[in-house]
Amino acid sequence: MTGQFYSVTQLGVDLGVSARTIRFYEDKGLISPRRAGNNRVYTLRDRGRMIVILRGKKLGFTLREIKEYLDLYDADPAHAKQLRLLLKAVHSRILQLEDQQVALNEALSELREVESQAHDALTALENGARRAAG
């Protein structure tokens, strides 16, 4: 660690999140800033943990899963347990997303069919109205 510290505002700007977001993860026990008087002081370690948290959330992991992963980092210096947990979680998430992709593709296909049927019905109504008027 180089000794670099961040205020909540600086860390938020650096990571593109609000101070409220950072405090939320602090309240959940995912980061533990130091105190300098009444101010929170975030270290490079806190910044690194925030990067992992934000990436985990973006990939759809729960806070519980992210916390378990982060806790293993401290408990296992070789990081073997952490890597095994990561592989298991990533594989599970891939399967979940693939299932969602199948469901999404099916829904899109059905919606396109409904759209086509509605378009055809509207065209037939308009053509019938033109013939009746003409």
PDB file of N, CA, C and O in Angstrom, residues 20-53:
ATOM      1  N   ARG A  20     -23.381   8.243  -1.116  1.00  0.00           N
ATOM      2  CA  ARG A  20     -24.421   7.407  -0.500  1.00  0.00           C
ATOM      3  C   ARG A  20     -24.186   5.929  -0.814  1.00  0.00           C
ATOM      4  O   ARG A  20     -24.374   5.064   0.044  1.00  0.00           O
ATOM      5  N   THR A  21     -23.788   5.635  -2.041  1.00  0.00           N
ATOM      6  CA  THR A  21     -23.498   4.250  -2.438  1.00  0.00           C
ATOM      7  C   THR A  21     -22.353   3.695  -1.598  1.00  0.00           C
ATOM      8  O   THR A  21     -22.428   2.571  -1.096  1.00  0.00           O
ATOM      9  N   ILE A  22     -21.312   4.474  -1.437  1.00  0.00           N
ATOM     10  CA  ILE A  22     -20.162   4.035  -0.652  1.00  0.00           C
ATOM     11  C   ILE A  22     -20.572   3.788   0.795  1.00  0.00           C
ATOM     12  O   ILE A  22     -20.212   2.766   1.386  1.00  0.00           O
ATOM     13  N   ARG A  23     -21.368   4.683   1.351  1.00  0.00           N
ATOM     14  CA  ARG A  23     -21.823   4.516   2.737  1.00  0.00           C
ATOM     15  C   ARG A  23     -22.727   3.288   2.872  1.00  0.00           C
ATOM     16  O   ARG A  23     -22.707   2.605   3.898  1.00  0.00           O
ATOM     17  N   PHE A  24     -23.517   3.004   1.842  1.00  0.00           N
ATOM     18  CA  PHE A  24     -24.369   1.813   1.852  1.00  0.00           C
ATOM     19  C   PHE A  24     -23.514   0.559   1.998  1.00  0.00           C
ATOM     20  O   PHE A  24     -23.797  -0.303   2.831  1.00  0.00           O
ATOM     21  N   TYR A  25     -22.448   0.451   1.192  1.00  0.00           N
ATOM     22  CA  TYR A  25     -21.578  -0.721   1.273  1.00  0.00           C
ATOM     23  C   TYR A  25     -20.817  -0.763   2.590  1.00  0.00           C
ATOM     24  O   TYR A  25     -20.529  -1.832   3.110  1.00  0.00           O
ATOM     25  N   GLU A  26     -20.532   0.389   3.139  1.00  0.00           N
ATOM     26  CA  GLU A  26     -19.912   0.443   4.474  1.00  0.00           C
ATOM     27  C   GLU A  26     -20.896  -0.084   5.526  1.00  0.00           C
ATOM     28  O   GLU A  26     -20.529  -0.906   6.372  1.00  0.00           O
ATOM     29  N   ASP A  27     -22.153   0.348   5.436  1.00  0.00           N
ATOM     30  CA  ASP A  27     -23.183  -0.123   6.380  1.00  0.00           C
ATOM     31  C   ASP A  27     -23.384  -1.627   6.285  1.00  0.00           C
ATOM     32  O   ASP A  27     -23.719  -2.278   7.280  1.00  0.00           O
ATOM     33  N   LYS A  28     -23.183  -2.200   5.104  1.00  0.00           N
ATOM     34  CA  LYS A  28     -23.343  -3.641   4.896  1.00  0.00           C
ATOM     35  C   LYS A  28     -22.099  -4.423   5.324  1.00  0.00           C
ATOM     36  O   LYS A  28     -22.065  -5.641   5.240  1.00  0.00           O
ATOM     37  N   GLY A  29     -21.053  -3.698   5.761  1.00  0.00           N
ATOM     38  CA  GLY A  29     -19.840  -4.354   6.242  1.00  0.00           C
ATOM     39  C   GLY A  29     -18.899  -4.817   5.139  1.00  0.00           C
ATOM     40  O   GLY A  29     -18.009  -5.627   5.389  1.00  0.00           O
ATOM     41  N   LEU A  30     -19.067  -4.291   3.941  1.00  0.00           N
ATOM     42  CA  LEU A  30     -18.213  -4.702   2.829  1.00  0.00           C
ATOM     43  C   LEU A  30     -16.914  -3.895   2.754  1.00  0.00           C
ATOM     44  O   LEU A  30     -15.925  -4.371   2.205  1.00  0.00           O
ATOM     45  N   ILE A  31     -16.947  -2.685   3.269  1.00  0.00           N
ATOM     46  CA  ILE A  31     -15.732  -1.872   3.388  1.00  0.00           C
ATOM     47  C   ILE A  31     -15.718  -1.284   4.790  1.00  0.00           C
ATOM     48  O   ILE A  31     -16.767  -1.114   5.415  1.00  0.00           O
ATOM     49  N   SER A  32     -14.516  -0.999   5.264  1.00  0.00           N
ATOM     50  CA  SER A  32     -14.356  -0.471   6.627  1.00  0.00           C
ATOM     51  C   SER A  32     -13.355   0.667   6.632  1.00  0.00           C
ATOM     52  O   SER A  32     -12.168   0.467   6.899  1.00  0.00           O
ATOM     53  N   PRO A  33     -13.825   1.875   6.341  1.00  0.00           N
ATOM     54  CA  PRO A  33     -12.882   2.999   6.309  1.00  0.00           C
ATOM     55  C   PRO A  33     -12.367   3.340   7.701  1.00  0.00           C
ATOM     56  O   PRO A  33     -12.986   3.002   8.706  1.00  0.00           O
ATOM     57  N   ARG A  34     -11.247   3.986   7.714  1.00  0.00           N
ATOM     58  CA  ARG A  34     -10.699   4.498   8.970  1.00  0.00           C
ATOM     59  C   ARG A  34     -11.360   5.829   9.264  1.00  0.00           C
ATOM     60  O   ARG A  34     -12.040   6.405   8.433  1.00  0.00           O
ATOM     61  N   ARG A  35     -11.112   6.325  10.445  1.00  0.00           N
ATOM     62  CA  ARG A  35     -11.650   7.631  10.833  1.00  0.00           C
ATOM     63  C   ARG A  35     -10.489   8.594  11.056  1.00  0.00           C
ATOM     64  O   ARG A  35      -9.473   8.250  11.642  1.00  0.00           O
ATOM     65  N   ALA A  36     -10.668   9.792  10.551  1.00  0.00           N
ATOM     66  CA  ALA A  36      -9.749  10.898  10.832  1.00  0.00           C
ATOM     67  C   ALA A  36     -10.616  12.001  11.412  1.00  0.00           C
ATOM     68  O   ALA A  36     -11.221  12.786  10.682  1.00  0.00           O
ATOM     69  N   GLY A  37     -10.761  11.980  12.716  1.00  0.00           N
ATOM     70  CA  GLY A  37     -11.708  12.884  13.364  1.00  0.00           C
ATOM     71  C   GLY A  37     -13.117  12.406  13.057  1.00  0.00           C
ATOM     72  O   GLY A  37     -13.453  11.255  13.272  1.00  0.00           O
ATOM     73  N   ASN A  38     -13.922  13.297  12.497  1.00  0.00           N
ATOM     74  CA  ASN A  38     -15.294  12.938  12.128  1.00  0.00           C
ATOM     75  C   ASN A  38     -15.407  12.441  10.684  1.00  0.00           C
ATOM     76  O   ASN A  38     -16.500  12.096  10.241  1.00  0.00           O
ATOM     77  N   ASN A  39     -14.291  12.440   9.977  1.00  0.00           N
ATOM     78  CA  ASN A  39     -14.318  12.073   8.559  1.00  0.00           C
ATOM     79  C   ASN A  39     -13.922  10.628   8.328  1.00  0.00           C
ATOM     80  O   ASN A  39     -13.049  10.090   9.008  1.00  0.00           O
ATOM     81  N   ARG A  40     -14.553  10.027   7.338  1.00  0.00           N
ATOM     82  CA  ARG A  40     -14.160   8.689   6.897  1.00  0.00           C
ATOM     83  C   ARG A  40     -12.954   8.842   5.972  1.00  0.00           C
ATOM     84  O   ARG A  40     -12.915   9.741   5.138  1.00  0.00           O
ATOM     85  N   VAL A  41     -12.010   7.939   6.113  1.00  0.00           N
ATOM     86  CA  VAL A  41     -10.828   7.938   5.251  1.00  0.00           C
ATOM     87  C   VAL A  41     -10.714   6.554   4.623  1.00  0.00           C
ATOM     88  O   VAL A  41     -10.612   5.549   5.326  1.00  0.00           O
ATOM     89  N   TYR A  42     -10.745   6.521   3.306  1.00  0.00           N
ATOM     90  CA  TYR A  42     -10.719   5.260   2.565  1.00  0.00           C
ATOM     91  C   TYR A  42      -9.322   5.009   2.021  1.00  0.00           C
ATOM     92  O   TYR A  42      -8.662   5.922   1.520  1.00  0.00           O
ATOM     93  N   THR A  43      -8.886   3.758   2.132  1.00  0.00           N
ATOM     94  CA  THR A  43      -7.546   3.372   1.688  1.00  0.00           C
ATOM     95  C   THR A  43      -7.615   2.766   0.283  1.00  0.00           C
ATOM     96  O   THR A  43      -8.696   2.553  -0.266  1.00  0.00           O
ATOM     97  N   LEU A  44      -6.453   2.464  -0.255  1.00  0.00           N
ATOM     98  CA  LEU A  44      -6.399   1.761  -1.536  1.00  0.00           C
ATOM     99  C   LEU A  44      -7.078   0.398  -1.431  1.00  0.00           C
ATOM    100  O   LEU A  44      -7.698  -0.071  -2.387  1.00  0.00           O
ATOM    101  N   ARG A  45      -6.990  -0.224  -0.263  1.00  0.00           N
ATOM    102  CA  ARG A  45      -7.670  -1.502  -0.037  1.00  0.00           C
ATOM    103  C   ARG A  45      -9.177  -1.328  -0.145  1.00  0.00           C
ATOM    104  O   ARG A  45      -9.857  -2.123  -0.777  1.00  0.00           O
ATOM    105  N   ASP A  46      -9.707  -0.268   0.471  1.00  0.00           N
ATOM    106  CA  ASP A  46     -11.141   0.019   0.372  1.00  0.00           C
ATOM    107  C   ASP A  46     -11.531   0.276  -1.084  1.00  0.00           C
ATOM    108  O   ASP A  46     -12.575  -0.183  -1.542  1.00  0.00           O
ATOM    109  N   ARG A  47     -10.688   0.996  -1.796  1.00  0.00           N
ATOM    110  CA  ARG A  47     -10.945   1.274  -3.212  1.00  0.00           C
ATOM    111  C   ARG A  47     -10.993  -0.031  -3.998  1.00  0.00           C
ATOM    112  O   ARG A  47     -11.886  -0.243  -4.816  1.00  0.00           O
ATOM    113  N   GLY A  48     -10.038  -0.920  -3.741  1.00  0.00           N
ATOM    114  CA  GLY A  48     -10.012  -2.214  -4.412  1.00  0.00           C
ATOM    115  C   GLY A  48     -11.250  -3.040  -4.112  1.00  0.00           C
ATOM    116  O   GLY A  48     -11.833  -3.670  -4.996  1.00  0.00           O
ATOM    117  N   ARG A  49     -11.665  -3.029  -2.854  1.00  0.00           N
ATOM    118  CA  ARG A  49     -12.874  -3.757  -2.468  1.00  0.00           C
ATOM    119  C   ARG A  49     -14.098  -3.158  -3.157  1.00  0.00           C
ATOM    120  O   ARG A  49     -14.984  -3.884  -3.603  1.00  0.00           O
ATOM    121  N   MET A  50     -14.153  -1.847  -3.257  1.00  0.00           N
ATOM    122  CA  MET A  50     -15.269  -1.198  -3.945  1.00  0.00           C
ATOM    123  C   MET A  50     -15.307  -1.591  -5.423  1.00  0.00           C
ATOM    124  O   MET A  50     -16.379  -1.816  -5.981  1.00  0.00           O
ATOM    125  N   ILE A  51     -14.158  -1.696  -6.034  1.00  0.00           N
ATOM    126  CA  ILE A  51     -14.107  -2.116  -7.443  1.00  0.00           C
ATOM    127  C   ILE A  51     -14.678  -3.523  -7.586  1.00  0.00           C
ATOM    128  O   ILE A  51     -15.471  -3.801  -8.493  1.00  0.00           O
ATOM    129  N   VAL A  52     -14.294  -4.415  -6.678  1.00  0.00           N
ATOM    130  CA  VAL A  52     -14.819  -5.793  -6.703  1.00  0.00           C
ATOM    131  C   VAL A  52     -16.330  -5.772  -6.465  1.00  0.00           C
ATOM    132  O   VAL A  52     -17.085  -6.472  -7.152  1.00  0.00           O
ATOM    133  N   ILE A  53     -16.793  -4.980  -5.510  1.00  0.00           N
ATOM    134  CA  ILE A  53     -18.228  -4.886  -5.200  1.00  0.00           C
ATOM    135  C   ILE A  53     -19.005  -4.407  -6.418  1.00  0.00           C
ATOM    136  O   ILE A  53     -20.014  -5.014  -6.807  1.00  0.00           O
TER     137      ILE A  53
END
